[in-house]
C-alpha positions as a Python dict, from the first residue, in 0.01 Angstrom:
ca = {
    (1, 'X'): (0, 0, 0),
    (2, 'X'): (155, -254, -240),
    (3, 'X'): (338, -139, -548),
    (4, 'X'): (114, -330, -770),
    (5, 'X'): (-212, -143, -616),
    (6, 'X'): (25, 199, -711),
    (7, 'X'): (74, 83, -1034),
    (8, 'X'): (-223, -47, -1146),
    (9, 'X'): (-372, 172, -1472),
    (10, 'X'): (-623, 404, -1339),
    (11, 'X'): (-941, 439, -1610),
    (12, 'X'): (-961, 827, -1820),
    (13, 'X'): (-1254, 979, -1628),
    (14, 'X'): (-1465, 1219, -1806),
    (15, 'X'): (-1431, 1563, -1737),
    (16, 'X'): (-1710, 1699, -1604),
    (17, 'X'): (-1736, 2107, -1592),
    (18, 'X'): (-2011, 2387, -1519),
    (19, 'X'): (-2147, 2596, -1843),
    (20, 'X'): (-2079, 2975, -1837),
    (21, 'X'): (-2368, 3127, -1945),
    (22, 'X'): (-2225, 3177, -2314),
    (23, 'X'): (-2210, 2853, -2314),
    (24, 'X'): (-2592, 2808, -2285),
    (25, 'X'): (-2658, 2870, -2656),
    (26, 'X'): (-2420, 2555, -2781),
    (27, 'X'): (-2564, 2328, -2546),
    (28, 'X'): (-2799, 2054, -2667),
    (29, 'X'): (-3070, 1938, -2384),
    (30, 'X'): (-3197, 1635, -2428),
    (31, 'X'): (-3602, 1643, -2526),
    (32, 'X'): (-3695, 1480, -2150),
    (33, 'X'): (-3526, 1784, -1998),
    (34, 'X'): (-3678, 2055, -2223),
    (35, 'X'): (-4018, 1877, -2153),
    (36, 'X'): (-3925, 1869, -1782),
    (37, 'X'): (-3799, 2256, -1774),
    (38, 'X'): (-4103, 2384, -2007),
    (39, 'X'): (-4301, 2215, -1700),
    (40, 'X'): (-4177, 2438, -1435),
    (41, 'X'): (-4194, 2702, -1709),
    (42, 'X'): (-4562, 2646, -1775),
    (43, 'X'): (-4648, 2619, -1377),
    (44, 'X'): (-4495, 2953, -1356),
    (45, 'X'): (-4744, 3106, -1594),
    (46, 'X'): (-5014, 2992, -1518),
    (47, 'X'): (-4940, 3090, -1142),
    (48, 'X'): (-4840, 3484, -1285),
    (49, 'X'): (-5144, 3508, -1472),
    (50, 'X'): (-5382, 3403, -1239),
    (51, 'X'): (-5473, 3752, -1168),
    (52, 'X'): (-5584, 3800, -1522),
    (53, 'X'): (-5781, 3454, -1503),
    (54, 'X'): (-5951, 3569, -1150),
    (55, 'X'): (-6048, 3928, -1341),
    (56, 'X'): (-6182, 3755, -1638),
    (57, 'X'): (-6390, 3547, -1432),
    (58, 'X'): (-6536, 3806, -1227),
    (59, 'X'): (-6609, 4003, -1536),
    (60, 'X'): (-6800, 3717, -1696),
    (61, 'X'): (-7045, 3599, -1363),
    (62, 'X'): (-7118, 3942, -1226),
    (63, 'X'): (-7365, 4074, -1433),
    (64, 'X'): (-7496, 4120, -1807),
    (65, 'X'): (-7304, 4471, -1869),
    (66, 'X'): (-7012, 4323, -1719),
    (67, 'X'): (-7007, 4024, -1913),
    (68, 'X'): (-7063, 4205, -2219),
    (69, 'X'): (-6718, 4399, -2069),
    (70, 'X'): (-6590, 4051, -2100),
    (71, 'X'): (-6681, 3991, -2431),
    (72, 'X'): (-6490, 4302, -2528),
    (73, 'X'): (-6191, 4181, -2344),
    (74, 'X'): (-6158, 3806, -2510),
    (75, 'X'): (-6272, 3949, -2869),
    (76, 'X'): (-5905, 4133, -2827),
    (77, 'X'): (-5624, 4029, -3017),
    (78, 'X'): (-5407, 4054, -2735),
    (79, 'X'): (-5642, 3907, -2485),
    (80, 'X'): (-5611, 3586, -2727),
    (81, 'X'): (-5315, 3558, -2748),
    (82, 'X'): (-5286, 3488, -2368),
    (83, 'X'): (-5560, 3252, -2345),
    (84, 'X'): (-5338, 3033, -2596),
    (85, 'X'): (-5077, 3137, -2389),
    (86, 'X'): (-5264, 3013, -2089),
    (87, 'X'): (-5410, 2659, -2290),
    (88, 'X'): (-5083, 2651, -2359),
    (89, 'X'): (-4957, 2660, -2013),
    (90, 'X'): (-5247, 2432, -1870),
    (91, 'X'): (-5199, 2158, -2145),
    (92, 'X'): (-4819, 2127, -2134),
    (93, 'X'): (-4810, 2169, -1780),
    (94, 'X'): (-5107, 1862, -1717),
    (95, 'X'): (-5002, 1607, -1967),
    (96, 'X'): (-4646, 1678, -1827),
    (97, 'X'): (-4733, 1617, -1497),
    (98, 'X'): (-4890, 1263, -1580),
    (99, 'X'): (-4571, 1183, -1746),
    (100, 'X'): (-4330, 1288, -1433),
    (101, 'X'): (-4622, 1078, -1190),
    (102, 'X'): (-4600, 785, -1405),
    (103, 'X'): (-4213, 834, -1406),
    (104, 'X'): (-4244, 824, -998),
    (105, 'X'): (-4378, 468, -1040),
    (106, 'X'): (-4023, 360, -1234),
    (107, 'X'): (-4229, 323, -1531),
    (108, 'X'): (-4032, 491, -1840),
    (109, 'X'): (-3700, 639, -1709),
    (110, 'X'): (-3464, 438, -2002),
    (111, 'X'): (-3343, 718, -2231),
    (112, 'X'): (-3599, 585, -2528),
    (113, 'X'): (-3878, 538, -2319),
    (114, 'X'): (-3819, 908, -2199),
    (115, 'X'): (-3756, 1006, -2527),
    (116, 'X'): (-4090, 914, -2660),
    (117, 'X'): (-4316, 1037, -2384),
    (118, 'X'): (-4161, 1366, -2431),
    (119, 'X'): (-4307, 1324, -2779),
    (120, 'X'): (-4624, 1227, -2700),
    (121, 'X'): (-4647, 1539, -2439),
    (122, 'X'): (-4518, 1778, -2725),
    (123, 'X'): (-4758, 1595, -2939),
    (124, 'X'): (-5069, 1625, -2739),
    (125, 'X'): (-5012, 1976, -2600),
    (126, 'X'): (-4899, 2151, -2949),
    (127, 'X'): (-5252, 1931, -3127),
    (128, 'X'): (-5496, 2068, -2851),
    (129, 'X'): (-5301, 2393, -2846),
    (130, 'X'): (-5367, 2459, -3243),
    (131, 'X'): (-5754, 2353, -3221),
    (132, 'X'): (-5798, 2633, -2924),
    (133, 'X'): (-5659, 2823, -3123),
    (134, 'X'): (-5844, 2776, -3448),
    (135, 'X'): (-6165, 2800, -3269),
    (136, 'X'): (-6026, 3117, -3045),
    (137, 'X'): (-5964, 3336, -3390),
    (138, 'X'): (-6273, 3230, -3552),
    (139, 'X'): (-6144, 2945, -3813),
    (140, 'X'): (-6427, 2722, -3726),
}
């Protein structure tokens, strides 16, 4: 190898390092990846509560005493609370997956392009989100 090759000024390369888990809390993600984790998030919820979907189902097709078991169910607090948990789940987890197909097609990956579909999925989730549950606790 020459001496100029040895010589020649090498460029400062950025250190790059794995996060301990204290670390975590100082991080900042960037809005794509929050929208891409709460994706995987959301797909896991709905798959755990599908149990609780599959009873509530049963309960409401069966038969009139049973659906009036039902009715007693979904007029719980609690029971509300995760269906919005579940429209929740369901709208985030749709709208993001139309964002990550139309990101398969190339369309969108620049960092402001990304940017702003993760908006518009927040967006659309969080406004369909809030009129479920208006409607679920009796606003309108």
């Amino acid at each position: 190898m020459s001496e100029a090759v040895r010589e020649a000024p090498r460029k400062q390369r950025r250190e790059i390092r794995n996060i301990h888990i204290t670390e975590l809390v100082n991080y900042r993600q960037p809005l794509s990846a929050i929208v891409s984790i709460m994706h995987r998030v959301s797909g896991f919820l709905m798959f755990a509560l599908l149990p609780f979907i599959l009873y509530l189902l049963q309960e409401s097709i069966r038969s009139e005493i049973s659906f009036a078991h039902f009715q007693g169910i979904a007029s719980h607090p609690f029971s509300k609370l995760v269906i919005l948990a579940l429209v929740w789940g369901y709208m985030h987890h749709f709208c993001a997956g139309i964002r990550h197909l139309v990101m398969d097609t190339h369309i969108g990956l620049d960092k402001g392009s990304a940017r702003k579909s993760a908006i518009i999925v927040l967006v659309i989730t969080w406004a369909v989100v809030i009129l479920v549950a208006l409607k679920l606790f009796g606003v309108f």
